[in-house]
XYZ file of C-alpha atoms in Angstrom:
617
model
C 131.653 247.274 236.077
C 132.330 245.520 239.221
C 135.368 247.960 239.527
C 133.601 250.828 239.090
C 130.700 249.634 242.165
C 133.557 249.304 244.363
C 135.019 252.724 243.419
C 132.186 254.360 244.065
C 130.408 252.568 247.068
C 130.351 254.709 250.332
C 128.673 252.930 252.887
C 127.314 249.383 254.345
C 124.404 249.525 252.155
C 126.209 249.284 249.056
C 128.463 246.482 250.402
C 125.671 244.118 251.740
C 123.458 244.773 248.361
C 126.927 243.245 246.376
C 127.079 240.981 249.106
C 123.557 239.488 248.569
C 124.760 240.001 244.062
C 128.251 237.771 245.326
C 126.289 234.979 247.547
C 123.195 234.351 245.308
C 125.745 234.204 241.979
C 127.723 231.543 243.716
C 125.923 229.580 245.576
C 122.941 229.282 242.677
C 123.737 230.581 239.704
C 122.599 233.009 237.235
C 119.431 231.690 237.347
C 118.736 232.475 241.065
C 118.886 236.137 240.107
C 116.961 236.718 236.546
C 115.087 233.622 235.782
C 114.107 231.961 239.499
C 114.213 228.131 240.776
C 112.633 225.916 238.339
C 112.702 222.278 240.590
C 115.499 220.975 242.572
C 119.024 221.341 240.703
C 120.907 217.866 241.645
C 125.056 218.184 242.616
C 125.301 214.274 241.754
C 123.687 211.286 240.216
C 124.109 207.875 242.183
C 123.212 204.412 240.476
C 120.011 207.200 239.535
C 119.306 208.848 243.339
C 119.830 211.965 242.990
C 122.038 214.464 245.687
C 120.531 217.803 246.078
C 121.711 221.276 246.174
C 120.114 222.064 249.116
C 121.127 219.123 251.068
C 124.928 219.357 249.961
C 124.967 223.307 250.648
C 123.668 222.414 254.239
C 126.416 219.801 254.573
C 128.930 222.666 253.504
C 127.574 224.965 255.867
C 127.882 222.204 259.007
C 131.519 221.133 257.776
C 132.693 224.888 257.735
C 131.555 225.099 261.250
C 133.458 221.989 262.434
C 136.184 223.486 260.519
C 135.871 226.862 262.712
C 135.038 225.158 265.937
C 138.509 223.261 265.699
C 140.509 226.232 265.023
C 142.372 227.947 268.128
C 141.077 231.078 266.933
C 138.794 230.750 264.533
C 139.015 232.704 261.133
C 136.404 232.333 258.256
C 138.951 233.612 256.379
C 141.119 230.559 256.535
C 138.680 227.860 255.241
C 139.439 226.876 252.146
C 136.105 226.707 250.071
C 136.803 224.812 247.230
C 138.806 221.837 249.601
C 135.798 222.113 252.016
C 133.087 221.606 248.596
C 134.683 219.214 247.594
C 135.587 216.715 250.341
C 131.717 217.589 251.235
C 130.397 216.025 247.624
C 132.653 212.979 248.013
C 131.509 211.952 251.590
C 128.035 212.304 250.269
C 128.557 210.321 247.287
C 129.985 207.479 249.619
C 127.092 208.065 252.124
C 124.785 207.515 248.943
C 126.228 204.220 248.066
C 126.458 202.668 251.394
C 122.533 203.741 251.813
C 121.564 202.178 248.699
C 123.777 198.739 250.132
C 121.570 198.805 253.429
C 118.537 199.331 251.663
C 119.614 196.117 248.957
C 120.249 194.575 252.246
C 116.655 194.925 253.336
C 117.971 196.606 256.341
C 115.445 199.251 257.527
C 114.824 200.946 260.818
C 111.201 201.918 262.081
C 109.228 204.749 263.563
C 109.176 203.175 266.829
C 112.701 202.171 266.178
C 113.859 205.529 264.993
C 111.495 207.213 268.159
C 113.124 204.936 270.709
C 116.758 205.936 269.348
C 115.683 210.337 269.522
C 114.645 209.661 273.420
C 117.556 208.345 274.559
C 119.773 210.605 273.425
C 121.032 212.803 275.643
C 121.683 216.107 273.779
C 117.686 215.855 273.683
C 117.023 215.585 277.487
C 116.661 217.725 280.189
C 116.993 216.412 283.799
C 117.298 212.876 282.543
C 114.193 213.181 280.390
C 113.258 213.239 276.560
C 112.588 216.893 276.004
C 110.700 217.882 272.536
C 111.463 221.498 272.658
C 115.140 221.205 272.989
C 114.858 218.466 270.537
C 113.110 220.463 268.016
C 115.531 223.198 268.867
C 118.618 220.935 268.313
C 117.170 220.023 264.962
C 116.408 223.731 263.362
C 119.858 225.132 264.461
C 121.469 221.939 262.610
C 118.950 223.235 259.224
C 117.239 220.599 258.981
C 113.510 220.255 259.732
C 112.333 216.779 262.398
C 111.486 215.007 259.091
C 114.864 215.588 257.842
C 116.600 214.396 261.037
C 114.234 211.288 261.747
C 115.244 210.421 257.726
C 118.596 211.028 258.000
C 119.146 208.853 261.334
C 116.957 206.102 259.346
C 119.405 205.976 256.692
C 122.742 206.401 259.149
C 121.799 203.990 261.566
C 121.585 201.375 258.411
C 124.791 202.223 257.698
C 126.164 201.882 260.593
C 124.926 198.556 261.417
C 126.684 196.870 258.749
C 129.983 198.883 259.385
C 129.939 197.502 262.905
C 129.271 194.276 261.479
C 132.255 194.309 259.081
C 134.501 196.031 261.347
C 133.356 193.353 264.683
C 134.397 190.425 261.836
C 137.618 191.370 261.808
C 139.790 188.275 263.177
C 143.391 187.495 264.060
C 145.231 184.338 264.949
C 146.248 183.938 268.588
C 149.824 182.918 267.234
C 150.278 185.847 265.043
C 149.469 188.219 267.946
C 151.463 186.387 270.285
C 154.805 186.540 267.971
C 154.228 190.154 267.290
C 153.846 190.391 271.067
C 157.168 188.511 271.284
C 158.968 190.810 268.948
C 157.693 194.035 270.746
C 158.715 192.589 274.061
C 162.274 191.258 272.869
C 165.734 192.744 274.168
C 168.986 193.177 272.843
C 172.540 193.186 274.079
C 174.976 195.355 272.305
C 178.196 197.231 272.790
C 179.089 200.908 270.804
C 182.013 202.785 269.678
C 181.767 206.196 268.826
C 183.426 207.831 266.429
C 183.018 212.112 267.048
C 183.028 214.672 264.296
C 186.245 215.758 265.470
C 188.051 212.759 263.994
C 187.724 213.808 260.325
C 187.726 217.356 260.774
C 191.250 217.938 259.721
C 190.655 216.086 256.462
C 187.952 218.759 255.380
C 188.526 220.785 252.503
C 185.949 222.838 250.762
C 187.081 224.766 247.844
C 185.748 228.352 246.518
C 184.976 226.094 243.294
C 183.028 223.497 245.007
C 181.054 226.629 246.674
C 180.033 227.844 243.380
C 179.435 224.405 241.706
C 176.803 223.959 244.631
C 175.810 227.608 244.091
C 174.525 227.134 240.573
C 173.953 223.453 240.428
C 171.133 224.464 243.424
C 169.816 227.613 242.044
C 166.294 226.595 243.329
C 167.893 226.593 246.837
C 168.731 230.432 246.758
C 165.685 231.818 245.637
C 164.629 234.627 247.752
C 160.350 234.758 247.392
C 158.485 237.439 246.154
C 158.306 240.097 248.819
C 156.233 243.200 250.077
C 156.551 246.072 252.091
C 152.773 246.695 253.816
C 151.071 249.933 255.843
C 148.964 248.920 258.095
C 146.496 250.418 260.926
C 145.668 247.685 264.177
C 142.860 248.396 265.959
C 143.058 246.853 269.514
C 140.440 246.686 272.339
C 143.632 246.466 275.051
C 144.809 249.863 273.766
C 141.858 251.277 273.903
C 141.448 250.220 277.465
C 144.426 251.827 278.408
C 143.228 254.908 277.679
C 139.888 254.661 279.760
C 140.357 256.427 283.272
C 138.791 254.752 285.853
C 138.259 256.629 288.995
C 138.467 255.109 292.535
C 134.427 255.638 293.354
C 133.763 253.939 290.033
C 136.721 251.070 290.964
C 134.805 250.318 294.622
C 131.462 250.417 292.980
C 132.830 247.814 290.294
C 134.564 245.711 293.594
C 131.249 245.451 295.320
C 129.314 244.374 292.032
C 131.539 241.411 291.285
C 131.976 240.612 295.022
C 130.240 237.908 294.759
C 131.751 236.576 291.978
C 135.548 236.957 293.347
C 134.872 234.579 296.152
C 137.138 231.462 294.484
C 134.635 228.547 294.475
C 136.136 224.977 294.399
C 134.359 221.930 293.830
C 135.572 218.148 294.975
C 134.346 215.702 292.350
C 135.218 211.932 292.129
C 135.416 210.018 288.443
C 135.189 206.757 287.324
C 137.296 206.963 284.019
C 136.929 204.107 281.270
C 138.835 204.208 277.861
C 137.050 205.068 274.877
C 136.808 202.120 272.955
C 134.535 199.557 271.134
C 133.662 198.680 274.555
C 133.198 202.160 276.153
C 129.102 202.488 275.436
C 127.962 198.905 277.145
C 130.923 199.667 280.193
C 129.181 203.103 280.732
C 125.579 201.417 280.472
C 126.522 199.049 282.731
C 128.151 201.316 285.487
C 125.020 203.279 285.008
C 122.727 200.819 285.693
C 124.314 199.479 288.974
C 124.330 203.231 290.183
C 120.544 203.362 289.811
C 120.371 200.126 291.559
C 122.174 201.597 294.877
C 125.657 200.396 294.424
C 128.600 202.490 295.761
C 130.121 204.873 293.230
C 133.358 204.677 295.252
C 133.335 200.757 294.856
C 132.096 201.034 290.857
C 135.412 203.274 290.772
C 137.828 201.000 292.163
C 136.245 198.314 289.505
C 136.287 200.170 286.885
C 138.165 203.126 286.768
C 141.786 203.396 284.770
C 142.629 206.094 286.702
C 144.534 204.046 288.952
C 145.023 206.937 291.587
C 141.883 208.054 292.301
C 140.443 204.525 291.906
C 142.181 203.398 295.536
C 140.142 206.561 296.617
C 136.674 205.838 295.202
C 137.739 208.141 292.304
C 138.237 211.194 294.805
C 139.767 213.783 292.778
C 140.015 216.376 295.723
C 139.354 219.604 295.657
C 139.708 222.558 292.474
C 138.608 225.443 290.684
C 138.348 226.572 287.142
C 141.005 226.336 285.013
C 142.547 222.649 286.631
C 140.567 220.273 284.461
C 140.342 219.455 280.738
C 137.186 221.867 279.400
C 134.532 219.361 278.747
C 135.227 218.131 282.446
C 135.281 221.361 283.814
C 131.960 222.247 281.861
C 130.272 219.729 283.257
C 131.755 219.265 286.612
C 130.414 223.607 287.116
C 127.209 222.097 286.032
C 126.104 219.457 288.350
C 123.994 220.070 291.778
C 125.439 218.722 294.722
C 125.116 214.614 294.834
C 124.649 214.529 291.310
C 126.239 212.031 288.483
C 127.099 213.307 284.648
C 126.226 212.225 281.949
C 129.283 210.556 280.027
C 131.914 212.856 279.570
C 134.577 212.569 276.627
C 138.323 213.959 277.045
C 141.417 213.307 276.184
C 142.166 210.974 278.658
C 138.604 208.708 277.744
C 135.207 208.815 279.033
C 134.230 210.086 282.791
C 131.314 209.519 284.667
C 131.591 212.790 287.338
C 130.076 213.057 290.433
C 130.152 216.357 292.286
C 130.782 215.270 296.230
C 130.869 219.658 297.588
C 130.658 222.913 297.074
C 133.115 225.108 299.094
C 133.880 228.973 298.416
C 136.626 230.863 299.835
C 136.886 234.613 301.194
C 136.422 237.339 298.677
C 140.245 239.146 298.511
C 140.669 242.621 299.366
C 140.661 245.731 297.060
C 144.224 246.591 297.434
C 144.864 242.674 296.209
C 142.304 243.304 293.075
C 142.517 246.866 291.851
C 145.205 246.055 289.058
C 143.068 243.052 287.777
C 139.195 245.171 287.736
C 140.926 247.986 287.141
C 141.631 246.366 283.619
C 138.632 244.389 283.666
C 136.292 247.555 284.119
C 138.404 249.647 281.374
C 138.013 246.868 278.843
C 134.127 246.494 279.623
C 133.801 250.088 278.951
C 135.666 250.528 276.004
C 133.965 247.275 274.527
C 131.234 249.067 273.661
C 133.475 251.531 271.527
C 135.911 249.155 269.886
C 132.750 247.590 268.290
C 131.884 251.185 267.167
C 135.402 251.810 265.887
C 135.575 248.664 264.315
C 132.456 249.122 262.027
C 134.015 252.536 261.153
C 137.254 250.877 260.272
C 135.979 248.706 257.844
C 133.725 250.829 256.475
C 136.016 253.602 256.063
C 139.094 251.798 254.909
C 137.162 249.512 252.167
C 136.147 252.568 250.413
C 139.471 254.723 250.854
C 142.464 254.880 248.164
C 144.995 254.628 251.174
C 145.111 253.941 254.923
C 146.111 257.872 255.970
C 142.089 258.907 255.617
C 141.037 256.388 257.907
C 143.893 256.744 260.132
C 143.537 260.424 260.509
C 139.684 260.259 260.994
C 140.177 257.654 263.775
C 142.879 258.729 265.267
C 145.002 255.347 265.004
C 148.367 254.890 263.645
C 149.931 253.636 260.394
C 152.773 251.046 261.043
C 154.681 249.587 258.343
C 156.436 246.061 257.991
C 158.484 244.978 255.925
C 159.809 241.593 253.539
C 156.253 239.955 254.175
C 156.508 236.534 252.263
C 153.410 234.289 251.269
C 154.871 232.574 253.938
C 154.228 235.189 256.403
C 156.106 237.423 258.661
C 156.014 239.688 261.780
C 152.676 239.772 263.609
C 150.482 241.375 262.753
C 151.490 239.167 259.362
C 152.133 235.644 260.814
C 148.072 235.308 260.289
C 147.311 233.506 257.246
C 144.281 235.419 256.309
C 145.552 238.424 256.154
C 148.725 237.510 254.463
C 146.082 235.533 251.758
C 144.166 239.035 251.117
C 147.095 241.126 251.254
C 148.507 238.452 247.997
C 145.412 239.060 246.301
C 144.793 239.986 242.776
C 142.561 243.373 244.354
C 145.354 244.187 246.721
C 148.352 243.442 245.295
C 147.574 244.581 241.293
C 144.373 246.678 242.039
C 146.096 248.921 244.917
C 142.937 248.386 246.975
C 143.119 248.185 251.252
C 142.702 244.632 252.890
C 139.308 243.986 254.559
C 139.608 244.318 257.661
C 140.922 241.297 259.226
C 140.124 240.048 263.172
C 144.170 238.638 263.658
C 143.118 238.047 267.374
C 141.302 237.981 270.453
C 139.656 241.747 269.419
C 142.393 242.846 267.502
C 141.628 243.723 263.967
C 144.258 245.015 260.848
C 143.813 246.363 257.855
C 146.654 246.903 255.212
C 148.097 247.594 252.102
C 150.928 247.128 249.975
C 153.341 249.767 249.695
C 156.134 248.139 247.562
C 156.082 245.064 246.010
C 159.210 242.472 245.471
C 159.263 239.745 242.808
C 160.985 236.681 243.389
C 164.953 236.574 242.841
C 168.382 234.675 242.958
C 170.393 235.525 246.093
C 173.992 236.556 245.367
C 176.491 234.001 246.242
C 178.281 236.609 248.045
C 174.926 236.378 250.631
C 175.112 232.651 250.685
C 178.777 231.853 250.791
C 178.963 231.316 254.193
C 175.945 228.889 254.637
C 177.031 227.188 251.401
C 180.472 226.384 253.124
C 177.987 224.972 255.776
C 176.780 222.949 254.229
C 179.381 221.167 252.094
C 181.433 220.833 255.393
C 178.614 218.996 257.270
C 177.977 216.716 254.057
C 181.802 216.113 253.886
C 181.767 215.061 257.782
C 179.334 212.606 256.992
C 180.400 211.139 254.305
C 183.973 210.644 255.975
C 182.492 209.531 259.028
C 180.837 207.079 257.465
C 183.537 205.739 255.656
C 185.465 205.577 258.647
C 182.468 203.200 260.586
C 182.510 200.941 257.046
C 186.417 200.542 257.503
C 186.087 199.513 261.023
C 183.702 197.415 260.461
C 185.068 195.682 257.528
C 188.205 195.232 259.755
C 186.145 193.314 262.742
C 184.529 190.923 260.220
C 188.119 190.193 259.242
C 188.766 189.612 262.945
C 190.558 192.386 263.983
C 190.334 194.190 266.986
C 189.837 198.160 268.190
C 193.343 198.694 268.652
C 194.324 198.212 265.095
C 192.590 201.413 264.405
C 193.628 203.884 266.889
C 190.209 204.295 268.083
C 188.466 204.714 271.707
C 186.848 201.658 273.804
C 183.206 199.991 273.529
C 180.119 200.844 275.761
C 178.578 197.940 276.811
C 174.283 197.970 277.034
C 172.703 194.862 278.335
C 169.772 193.890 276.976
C 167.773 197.094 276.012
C 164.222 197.877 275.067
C 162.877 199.081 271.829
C 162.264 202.698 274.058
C 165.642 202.190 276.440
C 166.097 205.677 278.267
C 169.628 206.710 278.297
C 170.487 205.528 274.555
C 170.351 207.220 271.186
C 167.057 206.949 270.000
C 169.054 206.647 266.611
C 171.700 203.951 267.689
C 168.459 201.779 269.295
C 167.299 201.617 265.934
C 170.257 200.442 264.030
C 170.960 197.799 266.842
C 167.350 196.027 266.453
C 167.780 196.825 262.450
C 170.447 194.539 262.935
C 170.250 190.557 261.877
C 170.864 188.259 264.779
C 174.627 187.432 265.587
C 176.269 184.165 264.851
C 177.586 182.024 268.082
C 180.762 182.775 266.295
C 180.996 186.808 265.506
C 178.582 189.970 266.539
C 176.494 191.933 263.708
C 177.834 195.150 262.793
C 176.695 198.448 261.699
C 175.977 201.940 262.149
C 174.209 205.187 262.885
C 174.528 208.576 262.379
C 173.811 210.683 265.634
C 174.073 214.532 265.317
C 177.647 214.935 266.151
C 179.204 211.552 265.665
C 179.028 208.485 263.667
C 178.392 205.182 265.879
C 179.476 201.663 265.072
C 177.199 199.430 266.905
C 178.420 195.278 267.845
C 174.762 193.438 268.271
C 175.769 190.495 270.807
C 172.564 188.887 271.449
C 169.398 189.085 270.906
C 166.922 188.000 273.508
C 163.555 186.712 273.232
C 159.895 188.369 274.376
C 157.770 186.725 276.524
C 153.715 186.227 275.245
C 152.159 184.576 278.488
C 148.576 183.399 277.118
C 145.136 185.153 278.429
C 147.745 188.051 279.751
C 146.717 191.435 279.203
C 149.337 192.607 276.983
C 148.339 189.945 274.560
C 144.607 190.274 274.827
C 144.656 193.927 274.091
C 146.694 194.163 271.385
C 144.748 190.567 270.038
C 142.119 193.330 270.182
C 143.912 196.078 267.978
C 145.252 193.692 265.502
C 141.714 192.494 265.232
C 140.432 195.958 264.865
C 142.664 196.932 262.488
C 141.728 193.815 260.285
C 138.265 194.967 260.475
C 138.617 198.362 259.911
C 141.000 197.320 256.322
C 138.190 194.732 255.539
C 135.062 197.844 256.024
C 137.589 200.129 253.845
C 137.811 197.421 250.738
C 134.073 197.313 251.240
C 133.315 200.668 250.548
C 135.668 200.961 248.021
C 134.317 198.061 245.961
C 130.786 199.658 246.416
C 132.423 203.197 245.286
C 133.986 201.169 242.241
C 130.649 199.683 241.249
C 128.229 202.660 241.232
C 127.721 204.724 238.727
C 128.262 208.461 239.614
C 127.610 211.602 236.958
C 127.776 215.079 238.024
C 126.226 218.036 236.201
């Protein structure tokens, strides 16, 4: 039935009418559609509290967006559902039973409480001030109503409290820190001798019969994928820019329009910059508070800030335009009015407090400097407008169609083919996962049906279809040969490499010396890091792997680099230093303490998860 619908739909109409069939089906049931809601259908049962259907689908919907937001270019068609559903029901199960812990607890938050916590948030104010309408605003686009929200922060802030409780708890002895500190901090002294590929070369033999004992004794290993060869029609707003004339009366009108934007502006700001830790939230309070008291940003800077450069300056940061700054910075360093002081500011880097010092804008360029850039930026505004009408076309046109050369001809856009697209991918258009996912599909693949159309880019959309499809086979050895041989000749090198670093080795434990095995000369390194520059990342590994050397005789042993094997003589091993109250040992005192809580709040929650009883429909 379904197949026949699609065979026969024409337009949007159709589509949005199965659409609405598709959505209510899935998301409710059968029920939704011939027999109506009869109460609130539960997802999960926890120790007998209930987790609705309406307040997991809203969860879904914010996760998916999260999802999106943290994409480089976002793609609906790359979420995966089920994952997404799933990882949803399970954080709200745990949610559940950490509530119902608080509330045992007799921990409880309230209005006042829950009031005084929605006014000082800052996503609510405007101009410094508690602002119901963007507040109420905030609330609806999150789908929730203020009931909801006030409810929901009840129950979170709970939570929270005794996760910071657990987590603050965590303690570690002062000795234990200080030895680990003393371990990080140690040296060693160590001499190498290295042994090149070149040494064993002439001993390698690989054999036509050891090539095809790999071959079949790998078969897994030679498997070329299942393959196909697509059609496929990209619709691109740059091409269709390049075909928009622009004339020269239309290019000066366009140059005076935006002359006011072209002027570069650049705006000095200074920073005070704090990490974002445990601590970050009563550090910013604090700098906050001796700001509104009249203290000197530049000397709150030089206190505070870890940006050790601009600190000595107050936290200048100079002069710059767009495009300099991380985005959150730059977003709210474009926003400020002259004088003023952000609001906290999360990057990378940690948490800013900005203060815009000027404002300065330079001289608006000629014509002759711009007319390649508006020229392109005028064509592309212009044929916006069509791409979007295109586009609809497209989709419409090729999700109905039995092949791609309708819609192509009737558009006037052309068919391209590719070929040996893998699950895996291939060429662009098909190193974009969505499309490769629909063009795999049970409709496109076995039903001969187009691809939707699929945005692969900044407004660039493809739609496809399989021409020939390729199941999965065994490459001929005669293909392979070569990177078999490969691959039993690097093997080989190893393994006699190695054996010549155990011989040599064995032979200094015995006492001898380099020259009884016609070998080069040691490299001497004085007491290296754990991160010495200037050494094998590999052979500074094996050399603190190694146990500590007798008065008598060195330790010995080895490491594989990626062109020689390296016997490595550990002389001495030199202690860290752990000065008490320094930094060093005070901060990571701090992390090893923070770890400890953060295993201790983990156990927690999973011997509350353990306990509770938990059905599911």
């Amino acid at each position: 039935m379904l197949q026949d619908i699609r065979e026969n739909s024409q337009g949007t109409i159709a589509k949005i009418i199965i659409g609405l069939l598709v959505v209510s089906l899935s998301i409710w049931g059968m029920d939704a559609i011939v027999g109506g809601f009869s109460g609130e259908p539960e997802v999960a049962t926890v120790n007998g509290e209930d987790i609705t259907e309406r307040d997991f689908l809203r969860v879904v919907q914010l996760e998916s967006q999260r999802r999106l937001a943290a994409m480089e270019r976002p793609d609906p068609a790359l979420l995966n559902e089920d994952q997404i559903r799933k990882d949803v029901l399970d954080s709200l199960i745990q949610e559940q039973v950490l509530i119902q812990d608080a509330d045992a607890q007799g921990l409880a938050l309230s209005d006042a409480d829950i009031d005084a916590l929605i006014t000082q948030m800052p996503q609510f104010q405007v101009e410094g001030q508690f602002n119901r309408d963007r507040f109420v605003a905030s609330v609806r686009n999150l789908g929730m109503g203020v009931g909801e929200f006030r409810e929901a922060m009840r129950k979170q802030y709970v939570v929270n409290q005794i996760r910071a409780g657990i987590m603050q708890s965590g303690l570690v002895a002062n000795e234990n820190a200080a030895q680990l500190l003393r371990i990080q901090n140690q040296t060693r002294s160590f001499r190498i001798l290295q042994i090149p590929a070149t040494a064993v070369s002439g001993d390698i033999e690989i054999t036509d019969a050891d090539i095809e004992s790999f071959y079949e004794g790998n078969s897994a290993a030679f498997q070329q994928p299942e393959q196909v060869d697509a059609a496929y029609i990209t619709l691109s707003l740059g091409s269709m820019a390049e075909k928009v004339e622009i004339s020269q009366k239309d290019l000066e009108a366009y140059y005076e329009q935006r002359s006011g934007d072209l002027a570069r502006e650049e705006r000095r700001a200074s920073h005070i910059l704090i990490e974002d830790g445990a601590d970050a939230e009563q550090t910013l309070a604090s700098i906050k508070e001796r700001l509104r008291a009249g203290e000197s940003f530049e000397e709150l800077a030089k206190e505070f800030s870890v940006d050790t450069v601009s600190a000595k300056e107050g936290g200048d940061l100079g002069y710059a335009g767009r495009g300099v700054y991380d985005e959150a910075f730059e977003e709210a360093l474009f926003s400020l009015e002259k004088g003023a002081v952000s609001d906290p500011v999360k990057t990378t880097f940690g948490v800013h407090l900005i203060r815009l010092d000027d404002v300065r804008r330079s001289e608006v360029p000629s014509l002759a400097e711009l007319e390649q850039q508006l020229r392109s930026e005028l064509a592309r505004e212009r044929a916006q407008e069509k791409y979007a009408e295109v586009r609809a076309e497209l989709a419409d046109s090729a999700y109905a169609a039995d092949d791609l050369a309708g819609p192509a001809k009737e558009l006037g856009l052309e068919i391209r083919e590719a070929t040996g697209v893998t699950k895996n991918g291939g060429q662009a258009p098909f190193d974009h996962a969505g499309l490769v996912r629909q063009l795999f599909s049970e409709d496109v693949l076995e039903g001969g049906y187009n691809t939707e159309l699929i945005d692969v880019g900044d407004n660039v959309s493809v739609v496809a279809r399989v021409r020939e499809y390729r199941e999965a086979q065994k490459l001929a050895l005669e293909d392979v040969r070569e990177d078999i041989r490969r691959t039993l000749e690097a093997r080989q090198t190893r393994k006699l490499l190695n054996e010549r670093a155990n011989a040599i080795i064995a032979g200094l434990e015995e006492g001898k010396t380099l020259d009884a095995f016609d070998v080069g000369d040691w490299e001497q390194f004085e007491e290296q890091a754990r991160n010495a520059a200037g050494v094998d990342p590999q052979v500074v590994q094996a050399a603190f792997s190694l146990a500590r050397p007798s008065e008598e005789l060195p330790s010995y042993g080895s490491a594989m680099t990626q062109s020689a094997v390296v016997v490595v003589a550990l002389d001495a091993v030199n202690e860290g230093s752990a000065e008490d109250n320094s930094a060093d040992l005070d901060q990571l005192r701090t992390f090893l303490a923070s770890l400890e809580g953060q295993r201790e709040y983990a156990a927690y929650q999973q011997f509350l998860r353990n306990t509770a009883e938990v059905s599911r429909p």
